Amino acid sequence: MDFPIGPFPYDPDHTAMGEYQYVTEEGYHGRWLDQVVNYTWNGTGPTWLVTEQDGRHAMECMRVEKNRPHRIFPTLETGSPFWRDAAVSVSVRRLSLRGMAGLVFCLNHSIDTLVFALEAGGEATLSYRHKESVEVLGRARLAQNPDDTYRLTADCEGDLARCYVDGKLLIEARTPIAARGGKAGITADCPARFSDFEALVTEEEAAAISRRAEEHKAREAAEMAKHPAMKLWKRIDLKNFGTSRQVRFGHLTGDGSWQVVLAQMQRRVSRDAYGFISCLTAIDLDGNVLWQLGEPSDRTEELGKVSADMALQVYDIDGDGCDEVICGWDFEIRILDGRTGRVKRAAKTPVADQEDEGLIGAPYNTYAFARLNPDGIRVCNLRGLDRPRDILIKDRYCRLWALDDQLNTLWHDKSPTNTGHCPLPVDVDGDGRDELLVGYRLLDSDGTELWHYPITADHTDEIVAGKWKPGDPEGYFACVSGTQGFFIGDFYGHILKRDMIGHAQRVSVANYCPERPGLEICATNFWGHQGGIFLYDCDGEPIWETQNEMNGNIIAPVNWDGSGTELILTNADPLKGGLLNGQGVRAVAFPEDGHPTLCCEALDLCGDERDELIVWDYKRMYIYTQADSPRPQAYRPLKFPTYNASNYRGEYAYPDKDYLTFRADKGKMRNRKEKDDP
């Protein structure tokens, strides 16, 4: 009753900002949480609407379209993961009989939950939703109509779940999920009206829930006591040149110090499909502006609010000891002097004159411009030089161009399947030349296809390569590919392990659990049921999964202690964000000092090999170090290179370069390609 009439808070644009930035919808949430998002809902209004009937408020589900990009179950959740043996009830009026409406309970996250629902076709079901599967545990016939209101109750006692309608027992089943317990809430995939939600436990169980909550707090406090706290090191005013994740770090002045390059962007034609840089600003870590190109704008939330990559990297491509800024600018690729911003070399982007037929991901089925509007830049070593000096550019989802350091085109490729966001250059056969995993295809250094994973749908967001199994000389790819889930593949085009976790979004590999053999793999999801965090062992077997009730989970490995055990960066929220240990327990918290929470990054800026944590929004940047910093370290992990920074980079932390040294058989790869070709 304390909700105002109107929409439950939602993102009217249904943007991808929450993939890599921590964003919340304005408005009153009460004790309820909506973790379900979908880009196909743009412009369709809210999922949940607070209405009034006869002096009572109700929550109505408004969704009809819920099966793209995969099946989605709108869900409002409440309560605590420490709930057990609860009786949960709600009154439901079926405003549509075409879908389902009911209760979720024993919820770990929005696709790890028991569901008691009234279904189309006149039946009620008790189901277990887990990732992309729905297992029916029991069903019963129940005549329904759109005019009556039904009282649904789900009552758990140990591993026994009992389901009632209007006080009549319809279904009961034993399941370990009932004994696990968890949160509760409401769910529907068609218009339905919910009112008078109630959750009850006995007095004894209420005391037990409180004990479990206190034990968790004590465990978290004990874990935090093992690690140095955060100390604010730098506070930077970004004035009118701030942005979101379009930030790069490098050594522009050549003296070993760090500088920051920030890009503001404007959109062309259609949302993020043709974003272009409108302003570049280079600053030092005290906020002093070294140089600026273009015109900065106070409309930072508009010019910085972008979920795509910009064509921007910071790297010493000419070997003069100072990093250059390599960027796309007004249909040119420019190499800028990092010290001054002046143009050292420039060339027009390639003419995009290929036929639109077969062009993947172009809005309105046509490429908008005569020349390429570059979507991203990767630095690679395609020619077998002593260091990377080649540049890969791409359109949004289909075409690649490889350039040398003089900006001459080496080769061009038009992919038959989606390239994804972040092609990964890696020398898989040890010949000194990078191969490229582009979406599901492995290309040789000359652009010829070596093989294709047996997937054609959706696209790959992030990739990590490495040798993370102890004693195994082989290398593997860990990929997160949207609706195609998380998978581990070998260097010969075979998928070895796959987990359909919804829309798989981010991935990292590091030593998160030193008590386990090998390295662990962490993944998150976003579209559909966002906010799940999944940890796997080195073979891809699940260890645990959880939901921290937030988006923008970076899951980057953080060398916070210098101990050789990495922690997992979620986001910068002071209450729920911070660093998790390998058991999913929060190990380091951000202080409640008013710091920005939109974006975060981990990078060694102080020089003692341990990572600092950089957090920022459109106006401010804070940098935190350890309370005992600086301190000499022996552990110096190998991490993803800053010169290939991206929203979509898979993260890793390896003890040494051997984890990225491979000797795959190129002949075996070519034989696989010949067998696959018709």
XYZ file of C-alpha atoms in Angstrom:
678
model
C 0.000 0.000 0.000
C 2.972 2.376 0.339
C 3.635 2.279 -3.428
C 2.334 5.208 -5.457
C 0.030 4.366 -8.358
C 2.080 3.961 -11.534
C 5.013 1.970 -12.889
C 7.363 -0.014 -10.700
C 10.781 1.545 -11.471
C 12.152 0.422 -14.830
C 14.505 1.474 -17.624
C 12.294 2.831 -20.426
C 15.164 2.498 -22.922
C 16.058 -1.062 -21.856
C 19.703 -0.303 -22.626
C 22.758 -2.499 -22.228
C 24.368 -0.016 -19.812
C 23.979 -2.464 -16.924
C 26.245 -4.995 -18.629
C 29.343 -3.041 -17.556
C 28.071 -0.073 -15.538
C 26.147 -0.138 -12.262
C 22.820 1.515 -12.985
C 19.638 1.695 -10.959
C 16.188 2.901 -11.953
C 14.889 5.956 -10.133
C 11.769 5.605 -8.050
C 10.432 3.770 -5.031
C 11.296 0.056 -4.921
C 10.087 -0.771 -1.425
C 11.302 -4.216 -0.429
C 11.068 -5.530 -3.990
C 13.648 -6.206 -6.683
C 13.228 -6.620 -10.445
C 16.267 -8.329 -12.023
C 14.623 -9.046 -15.391
C 15.567 -6.879 -18.393
C 15.167 -7.278 -22.151
C 16.257 -5.104 -25.065
C 13.161 -6.109 -27.059
C 11.042 -4.239 -24.497
C 12.349 -0.812 -25.557
C 9.413 1.595 -25.758
C 6.885 -0.955 -24.484
C 6.369 0.486 -21.001
C 6.929 -1.068 -17.580
C 6.894 -4.734 -16.693
C 5.076 -4.097 -13.413
C 2.326 -1.550 -12.775
C 0.909 -0.534 -9.390
C -2.871 -0.219 -9.668
C -5.776 0.359 -7.279
C -9.002 -1.595 -7.021
C -11.601 -1.062 -4.278
C -9.160 0.807 -2.066
C -6.436 -1.831 -2.294
C -3.215 -1.626 -4.293
C -2.172 -4.436 -6.613
C 0.896 -5.197 -8.703
C 0.081 -6.083 -12.315
C 2.387 -7.793 -14.783
C 2.174 -6.114 -18.185
C 4.335 -8.372 -20.328
C 3.065 -10.287 -23.340
C 6.285 -10.662 -25.396
C 8.698 -12.776 -23.357
C 10.354 -15.316 -25.668
C 13.114 -13.241 -27.284
C 16.069 -13.501 -27.189
C 15.204 -16.556 -25.105
C 12.425 -17.487 -22.718
C 12.055 -14.896 -19.973
C 10.004 -15.023 -16.764
C 9.211 -11.549 -15.365
C 9.787 -11.827 -11.625
C 9.558 -9.526 -8.613
C 11.509 -10.883 -5.666
C 11.681 -9.991 -2.007
C 12.947 -11.341 1.273
C 16.235 -12.908 2.270
C 18.403 -15.852 1.161
C 18.280 -16.940 4.815
C 14.546 -17.724 4.746
C 13.644 -21.365 5.393
C 10.398 -23.252 6.066
C 8.199 -20.317 5.044
C 4.566 -20.254 3.949
C 4.253 -17.761 1.086
C 0.858 -16.608 -0.218
C -0.540 -14.186 -2.788
C -3.890 -13.433 -4.405
C -3.877 -13.680 -8.210
C -6.363 -12.607 -10.831
C -5.607 -13.981 -14.289
C -6.127 -11.037 -16.641
C -4.950 -13.347 -19.426
C -5.206 -17.125 -19.598
C -2.495 -17.479 -22.270
C 0.501 -17.775 -19.950
C 1.388 -18.482 -16.343
C 1.142 -16.487 -13.099
C 2.128 -17.457 -9.589
C 4.664 -17.545 -6.792
C 8.427 -17.972 -6.701
C 9.941 -19.305 -3.485
C 13.196 -20.854 -2.270
C 14.803 -18.415 -4.712
C 18.602 -18.218 -4.984
C 18.379 -15.994 -8.047
C 15.674 -15.318 -10.603
C 16.520 -18.444 -12.655
C 17.285 -20.665 -9.688
C 13.935 -20.947 -7.934
C 10.864 -23.035 -7.206
C 7.666 -21.815 -8.888
C 4.018 -22.534 -8.073
C 1.976 -21.186 -10.969
C -1.396 -21.292 -12.649
C -0.778 -22.258 -16.270
C -2.552 -22.000 -19.601
C -4.772 -24.960 -20.389
C -6.337 -25.216 -16.946
C -3.640 -26.641 -14.725
C -1.379 -25.694 -11.848
C 2.280 -26.729 -11.688
C 5.130 -26.860 -9.214
C 8.397 -26.387 -11.128
C 12.090 -25.838 -10.599
C 13.509 -23.142 -12.882
C 17.258 -23.414 -13.250
C 19.177 -21.500 -15.887
C 17.554 -22.392 -19.227
C 15.636 -25.456 -17.998
C 12.246 -25.860 -16.312
C 11.634 -29.141 -14.478
C 8.007 -29.842 -13.544
C 7.876 -31.477 -10.098
C 4.111 -31.827 -9.939
C 0.908 -30.780 -11.690
C -2.840 -30.747 -11.074
C -5.915 -29.805 -13.079
C -7.535 -26.517 -12.082
C -10.317 -24.743 -13.965
C -9.584 -21.008 -14.233
C -11.297 -17.905 -15.533
C -10.212 -14.255 -15.875
C -12.837 -12.893 -13.473
C -12.048 -14.766 -10.252
C -9.196 -14.194 -7.805
C -7.266 -17.221 -6.530
C -5.293 -17.451 -3.290
C -2.026 -19.327 -3.923
C 0.088 -20.666 -1.064
C 3.427 -22.471 -1.139
C 4.430 -23.969 2.209
C 7.840 -25.572 2.808
C 8.794 -27.914 5.617
C 12.265 -29.343 5.213
C 12.498 -30.803 1.714
C 8.697 -31.020 1.353
C 6.884 -28.316 -0.654
C 3.077 -28.170 -0.488
C 1.047 -26.008 -2.877
C -2.499 -24.843 -2.211
C -5.188 -22.905 -4.079
C -7.865 -21.321 -1.908
C -6.751 -23.516 0.992
C -6.997 -26.789 -0.947
C -3.845 -28.885 -1.296
C -3.172 -29.448 -4.997
C 0.483 -30.516 -5.283
C 3.219 -31.699 -2.975
C 6.744 -32.808 -3.789
C 10.049 -33.439 -2.088
C 13.065 -31.556 -3.430
C 16.386 -30.411 -1.933
C 15.596 -26.906 -3.242
C 12.763 -26.662 -0.688
C 15.199 -27.466 2.111
C 17.677 -24.907 0.750
C 15.182 -22.090 1.175
C 15.691 -18.569 -0.095
C 13.811 -15.502 -1.194
C 10.245 -15.340 -2.496
C 8.112 -13.258 -4.817
C 5.708 -13.182 -7.749
C 6.093 -14.123 -11.405
C 4.006 -14.001 -14.585
C 4.576 -14.092 -18.329
C 1.197 -12.605 -19.232
C -1.049 -9.883 -17.752
C -1.947 -10.811 -14.170
C -2.904 -8.921 -11.004
C -1.248 -9.729 -7.667
C -2.302 -8.485 -4.226
C -1.936 -9.229 -0.511
C 1.450 -10.941 -0.672
C 2.350 -12.583 2.628
C 5.275 -14.608 3.960
C 4.982 -16.354 7.319
C 7.323 -18.414 9.495
C 7.076 -19.737 13.020
C 8.636 -17.732 15.855
C 11.327 -20.404 16.155
C 12.149 -20.179 12.459
C 12.200 -16.370 12.620
C 14.875 -16.643 15.311
C 16.805 -19.130 13.176
C 16.658 -16.766 10.174
C 18.106 -13.991 12.337
C 20.894 -16.289 13.507
C 21.783 -17.230 9.933
C 21.890 -13.572 8.930
C 24.154 -12.727 11.877
C 26.410 -15.700 11.118
C 26.777 -14.464 7.541
C 27.699 -10.978 8.775
C 30.260 -12.478 11.144
C 31.729 -14.615 8.353
C 31.974 -11.568 6.111
C 33.577 -9.501 8.876
C 36.101 -12.267 9.587
C 36.969 -12.445 5.888
C 37.363 -8.671 5.623
C 39.731 -8.709 8.589
C 42.136 -10.850 6.521
C 42.594 -8.179 3.835
C 43.813 -4.585 3.864
C 41.010 -2.060 3.730
C 40.668 0.543 0.975
C 42.399 3.897 1.279
C 41.450 6.823 -0.948
C 44.530 7.799 -2.960
C 43.259 10.179 -5.646
C 40.111 12.230 -6.226
C 39.795 13.760 -9.714
C 37.292 16.328 -10.973
C 36.289 15.353 -14.526
C 34.669 18.752 -15.152
C 32.819 18.652 -18.489
C 34.775 15.859 -20.206
C 33.598 12.851 -18.202
C 32.307 9.619 -19.676
C 31.323 6.091 -18.686
C 33.424 3.024 -19.635
C 35.124 4.826 -22.549
C 38.320 5.340 -20.517
C 41.836 4.138 -21.354
C 44.995 4.102 -19.211
C 48.545 4.334 -20.510
C 51.996 5.959 -20.382
C 51.617 8.985 -22.634
C 54.658 10.899 -21.401
C 57.202 8.064 -21.489
C 58.410 8.556 -17.907
C 56.662 5.503 -16.442
C 53.799 7.475 -14.914
C 50.166 6.720 -15.730
C 47.803 8.947 -17.642
C 44.123 8.634 -18.540
C 42.325 9.237 -21.851
C 38.573 9.806 -21.737
C 36.292 9.706 -24.788
C 32.911 11.332 -25.158
C 30.803 10.107 -28.059
C 27.784 10.904 -30.157
C 25.404 8.483 -31.824
C 24.804 8.248 -35.534
C 21.680 6.797 -37.207
C 20.659 4.131 -34.674
C 21.488 3.952 -30.964
C 25.018 2.542 -30.441
C 25.422 1.037 -33.916
C 27.576 3.907 -35.223
C 28.896 5.687 -32.154
C 31.764 8.083 -32.856
C 34.200 10.004 -30.690
C 33.362 13.695 -30.312
C 35.958 14.626 -27.689
C 39.200 13.132 -26.360
C 40.769 14.412 -23.149
C 44.120 13.270 -21.743
C 44.771 13.893 -18.038
C 47.290 12.871 -15.408
C 46.319 11.238 -12.121
C 46.006 14.634 -10.475
C 43.369 15.695 -13.006
C 45.586 18.083 -14.973
C 44.564 18.239 -18.637
C 47.497 17.387 -20.916
C 45.574 17.983 -24.133
C 42.088 17.845 -25.549
C 40.662 17.264 -29.031
C 37.119 18.056 -30.077
C 34.547 19.880 -28.007
C 33.693 18.661 -24.506
C 30.115 18.913 -23.356
C 28.333 19.279 -20.046
C 25.750 16.869 -21.423
C 27.989 14.103 -20.133
C 25.184 11.676 -19.322
C 24.098 11.756 -22.958
C 27.586 11.738 -24.496
C 28.957 9.195 -22.046
C 25.941 6.906 -21.836
C 27.063 4.235 -24.260
C 27.226 0.468 -23.960
C 29.296 -0.132 -27.113
C 33.060 0.094 -27.525
C 34.625 3.160 -29.052
C 37.498 2.899 -31.551
C 40.186 3.875 -29.038
C 43.401 2.335 -27.669
C 46.540 3.639 -25.965
C 49.756 1.890 -27.071
C 53.331 2.641 -28.118
C 52.876 1.380 -31.645
C 55.978 3.065 -33.105
C 58.339 2.046 -30.283
C 59.464 5.574 -29.343
C 58.973 4.992 -25.605
C 55.715 6.974 -25.333
C 52.246 5.565 -25.844
C 50.295 6.820 -28.813
C 46.513 7.194 -28.881
C 45.059 5.121 -31.730
C 41.506 6.169 -32.514
C 38.750 6.403 -35.058
C 37.983 10.035 -35.838
C 35.651 11.349 -38.538
C 36.038 8.311 -40.816
C 39.802 8.175 -40.299
C 42.125 6.009 -38.248
C 44.472 8.379 -36.490
C 47.641 7.739 -34.512
C 48.069 10.631 -32.079
C 51.171 11.674 -30.165
C 50.372 10.769 -26.570
C 52.227 13.805 -25.237
C 50.456 16.437 -27.330
C 47.514 14.881 -29.133
C 48.817 15.970 -32.518
C 48.335 13.624 -35.468
C 51.421 11.511 -36.210
C 49.756 9.427 -38.910
C 46.248 9.167 -40.366
C 44.397 7.302 -43.097
C 40.822 7.185 -44.285
C 38.841 4.243 -43.006
C 38.117 1.556 -45.619
C 35.370 2.097 -48.143
C 32.373 0.071 -46.953
C 31.166 -0.722 -50.475
C 30.296 -4.375 -50.095
C 26.749 -5.376 -50.899
C 24.363 -5.251 -47.980
C 23.345 -8.867 -48.597
C 24.800 -10.996 -45.838
C 25.832 -7.956 -43.781
C 25.156 -8.959 -40.189
C 23.793 -6.543 -37.608
C 23.349 -3.430 -39.770
C 20.270 -1.421 -38.704
C 17.596 -1.288 -41.400
C 19.560 -3.981 -43.276
C 21.886 -1.469 -44.886
C 25.236 0.054 -43.948
C 24.661 3.754 -43.401
C 27.958 5.227 -44.608
C 30.299 5.107 -47.595
C 33.291 4.590 -45.298
C 33.644 2.434 -42.232
C 32.516 3.912 -38.922
C 34.845 1.747 -36.768
C 33.284 -0.086 -33.838
C 36.495 -1.055 -32.056
C 40.276 -1.416 -32.313
C 42.557 -4.332 -31.379
C 46.353 -4.219 -31.391
C 47.864 -7.494 -32.595
C 50.945 -9.120 -34.104
C 49.909 -10.515 -37.472
C 53.279 -10.163 -39.235
C 55.478 -11.922 -36.685
C 57.388 -8.818 -35.568
C 59.281 -8.450 -32.316
C 56.238 -6.778 -30.744
C 52.597 -6.141 -31.727
C 52.426 -3.425 -34.405
C 49.277 -4.296 -36.338
C 45.781 -2.899 -35.941
C 42.465 -4.690 -36.324
C 39.339 -2.604 -36.944
C 35.773 -3.771 -37.464
C 32.208 -2.732 -38.066
C 29.614 -3.654 -35.485
C 29.074 -7.348 -36.168
C 30.331 -8.531 -39.562
C 33.501 -7.150 -41.220
C 37.164 -6.906 -40.201
C 40.120 -5.046 -41.656
C 43.723 -5.731 -40.624
C 46.124 -2.770 -40.937
C 49.861 -2.447 -40.420
C 51.415 0.342 -38.329
C 51.565 2.541 -41.442
C 47.773 2.094 -41.749
C 48.013 0.038 -44.934
C 45.386 -2.690 -45.307
C 46.818 -6.203 -44.889
C 43.579 -8.117 -45.428
C 39.812 -7.888 -45.115
C 37.215 -10.417 -43.977
C 33.426 -10.509 -44.172
C 32.181 -13.048 -41.660
C 29.293 -15.450 -42.380
C 28.437 -15.390 -38.667
C 28.448 -12.648 -36.068
C 31.939 -11.392 -35.177
C 30.926 -10.506 -31.642
C 32.302 -7.459 -29.904
C 35.896 -8.274 -29.026
C 37.965 -10.502 -31.364
C 40.837 -12.002 -29.383
C 44.363 -11.956 -30.863
C 46.419 -14.847 -29.506
C 49.292 -16.918 -30.899
C 47.843 -20.410 -30.499
C 50.524 -22.303 -32.472
C 53.664 -20.541 -31.217
C 54.830 -19.249 -34.610
C 55.113 -15.634 -33.428
C 51.997 -14.529 -35.312
C 48.608 -13.983 -33.724
C 45.592 -15.963 -34.729
C 42.214 -14.315 -34.076
C 39.179 -15.856 -32.434
C 36.439 -13.779 -34.056
C 33.104 -14.753 -32.576
C 33.011 -18.506 -33.222
C 35.678 -18.532 -35.995
C 39.445 -18.897 -35.635
C 41.271 -16.925 -38.336
C 44.925 -17.362 -39.246
C 47.209 -14.327 -39.184
C 46.506 -13.769 -42.893
C 42.720 -13.742 -42.359
C 41.957 -17.239 -43.645
C 39.509 -19.264 -41.581
C 40.988 -22.263 -39.758
C 37.780 -23.568 -38.163
C 34.371 -22.590 -36.777
C 32.793 -23.674 -33.486
C 29.493 -25.465 -34.222
C 27.384 -22.425 -33.246
C 25.822 -19.878 -35.571
C 23.309 -17.978 -33.410
C 23.765 -14.780 -31.376
C 27.341 -13.536 -30.767
C 30.301 -13.851 -28.432
C 30.728 -11.034 -25.937
C 33.988 -12.071 -24.248
C 36.793 -14.607 -24.639
C 39.687 -15.751 -22.448
C 42.499 -18.007 -23.691
C 44.780 -19.903 -21.348
C 46.159 -23.111 -19.872
C 44.245 -23.359 -16.613
C 44.246 -27.126 -16.041
C 47.210 -28.321 -13.943
C 49.745 -30.318 -15.943
C 47.742 -29.979 -19.173
C 49.879 -28.628 -22.038
C 46.815 -27.733 -24.105
C 45.264 -24.300 -24.261
C 41.547 -23.539 -24.203
C 39.104 -20.741 -24.872
C 36.454 -19.745 -22.339
C 33.647 -17.862 -24.107
C 30.425 -16.155 -23.071
C 28.079 -15.943 -26.039
C 24.743 -14.464 -25.080
C 21.865 -16.890 -25.557
C 24.415 -19.575 -26.481
C 25.658 -19.608 -22.900
C 29.112 -20.071 -21.401
C 31.357 -22.665 -23.006
C 34.925 -23.981 -22.991
C 36.384 -24.901 -26.370
C 39.717 -26.288 -27.488
C 41.996 -24.796 -30.154
C 40.615 -27.168 -32.810
C 36.993 -26.052 -32.908
C 35.477 -28.519 -30.417
C 33.189 -27.449 -27.561
C 34.197 -29.372 -24.448
C 31.878 -27.934 -21.810
C 28.796 -25.713 -21.996
C 26.401 -24.189 -19.479
C 23.230 -22.404 -20.571
C 23.099 -19.670 -17.934
C 20.769 -17.324 -19.777
C 22.420 -14.504 -21.691
C 26.085 -15.097 -20.810
C 27.876 -11.732 -20.633
C 31.248 -11.613 -18.834
C 34.037 -14.103 -18.081
C 37.298 -14.145 -16.130
C 39.911 -16.769 -15.214
C 42.194 -16.629 -12.169
C 43.295 -18.419 -9.023
C 40.169 -17.638 -7.007
C 40.222 -20.869 -4.953
C 43.832 -21.805 -4.078
C 42.647 -24.989 -2.369
C 41.437 -26.324 -5.729
C 43.645 -27.614 -8.551
C 44.142 -25.304 -11.505
C 42.412 -21.987 -12.020
C 38.755 -21.080 -11.695
C 36.414 -19.467 -14.218
C 33.842 -16.833 -13.294
C 30.920 -15.803 -15.538
C 27.921 -13.483 -15.341
C 24.690 -13.078 -17.268
C 22.660 -10.033 -18.241
C 19.759 -9.913 -20.717
C 16.732 -11.742 -19.395
C 17.609 -12.639 -15.827
C 20.537 -10.352 -15.022
C 22.939 -10.359 -12.118
C 23.787 -14.032 -11.763
C 27.412 -14.814 -10.881
C 28.635 -18.348 -11.639
C 31.946 -19.903 -10.546
C 33.396 -23.017 -12.217
C 36.443 -25.193 -11.632
C 39.181 -25.635 -14.249
C 37.115 -28.303 -16.044
C 34.044 -26.092 -16.241
C 32.162 -27.904 -13.470
C 29.939 -25.573 -11.363
C 31.189 -24.632 -7.890
C 28.546 -22.079 -6.862
C 26.129 -19.543 -8.260
C 24.601 -16.481 -6.643
C 22.917 -13.148 -7.277
C 24.151 -9.986 -5.581
C 20.947 -8.097 -6.511
C 22.855 -5.703 -8.790
C 24.002 -5.250 -12.363
C 27.328 -3.929 -13.645
C 29.260 -6.869 -12.201
C 32.755 -6.530 -13.685
C 34.052 -9.848 -12.188
C 37.640 -8.804 -12.925
C 40.377 -10.592 -10.934
C 42.006 -8.257 -8.420
C 45.473 -8.740 -6.917
C 44.596 -6.971 -3.679
C 46.829 -8.782 -1.173
C 49.807 -9.883 -3.250
C 49.237 -13.414 -1.932
C 48.688 -15.123 -5.286
C 44.969 -15.508 -4.627
C 42.797 -13.187 -6.684
C 39.561 -11.589 -5.512
C 36.538 -10.895 -7.746
C 35.523 -7.277 -8.386
C 31.743 -6.874 -8.667
C 30.980 -3.136 -8.616
C 31.587 -0.063 -6.479
C 28.376 -0.066 -4.436
C 29.425 0.390 -0.785
C 26.672 -1.814 0.662
C 26.721 -4.851 -1.629
C 29.603 -4.355 -4.070
C 33.350 -4.701 -3.594
C 35.558 -7.784 -3.816
C 34.393 -11.395 -3.338
C 36.581 -14.311 -2.371
C 36.430 -17.682 -4.105
C 33.599 -18.805 -1.816
C 31.414 -15.858 -2.851
C 31.893 -14.026 0.456
C 32.586 -10.306 0.368
C 36.234 -9.815 1.325
C 36.785 -6.072 0.773
C 34.143 -3.336 0.849
C 34.156 0.137 -0.621
C 33.883 2.898 1.995
C 30.684 4.896 2.375
C 32.313 8.177 1.381
C 30.051 9.369 -1.416
C 32.271 7.969 -4.172
C 30.883 7.410 -7.697
C 29.566 3.930 -8.435
C 28.779 3.940 -12.165
C 32.062 2.391 -13.402
C 34.981 0.542 -11.863
C 38.311 -0.880 -12.953
C 41.287 -2.694 -11.378
C 44.836 -1.716 -12.390
C 48.250 -1.438 -10.723
C 48.822 2.326 -10.686
C 51.056 2.676 -7.617
C 53.741 0.299 -8.860
C 53.824 -2.264 -6.032
C 52.227 -4.931 -8.322
C 48.975 -4.903 -6.344
C 45.910 -3.484 -8.044
C 44.301 -0.167 -7.325
C 40.553 0.231 -7.775
C 39.394 3.101 -9.984
C 35.749 4.184 -9.763
C 34.104 6.995 -11.670
C 30.968 8.504 -13.147
C 30.422 11.382 -15.571
C 31.779 13.978 -13.124
C 34.289 12.394 -10.726
C 36.963 9.712 -10.502
C 38.226 8.162 -7.249
C 41.242 5.842 -6.968
C 41.627 3.523 -3.974
C 44.725 1.657 -2.892
C 45.427 -0.657 0.026
C 45.637 0.836 3.506
C 49.190 -0.590 3.770
C 50.291 0.614 0.301
C 52.973 0.678 -0.979
C 54.410 -2.684 -0.002
C 56.944 -4.771 -1.967
C 55.428 -7.826 -3.652
C 56.707 -11.087 -5.029
C 53.505 -11.990 -6.900
C 53.308 -10.259 -10.280
C 50.356 -11.680 -12.217
C 50.055 -11.476 -15.987
C 46.826 -9.670 -16.874
C 44.929 -8.601 -19.956
C 46.989 -5.897 -21.705
C 45.787 -2.331 -21.202
C 46.492 -1.581 -24.870
C 43.531 -3.776 -25.851
C 41.075 -2.375 -23.325
C 37.415 -2.982 -24.096
C 34.044 -3.201 -22.424
C 34.031 -6.736 -23.791
C 37.444 -8.052 -22.817
C 37.614 -11.356 -21.014
C 39.732 -10.885 -17.883
C 42.490 -13.111 -16.528
C 45.301 -13.204 -13.981
C 48.021 -15.796 -14.612
C 51.101 -16.474 -12.462
C 53.412 -16.207 -15.504
C 53.470 -16.077 -19.297
C 53.595 -19.868 -19.634
C 49.827 -19.859 -19.116
C 49.579 -17.976 -22.450
C 52.300 -19.880 -24.342
C 50.800 -22.365 -26.777
C 51.941 -24.956 -29.325
C 48.726 -26.010 -31.044
C 49.003 -28.012 -34.293
C 48.129 -25.735 -37.243
C 47.911 -28.711 -39.586
C 45.334 -30.334 -37.352
C 43.313 -27.116 -37.457
C 43.391 -26.996 -41.257
C 42.348 -30.651 -41.466
C 39.352 -29.832 -39.265
C 38.419 -27.004 -41.628
C 38.694 -29.268 -44.694
C 36.457 -31.894 -43.084
C 33.849 -29.247 -42.179
C 33.750 -27.671 -45.646
C 31.109 -29.191 -47.973
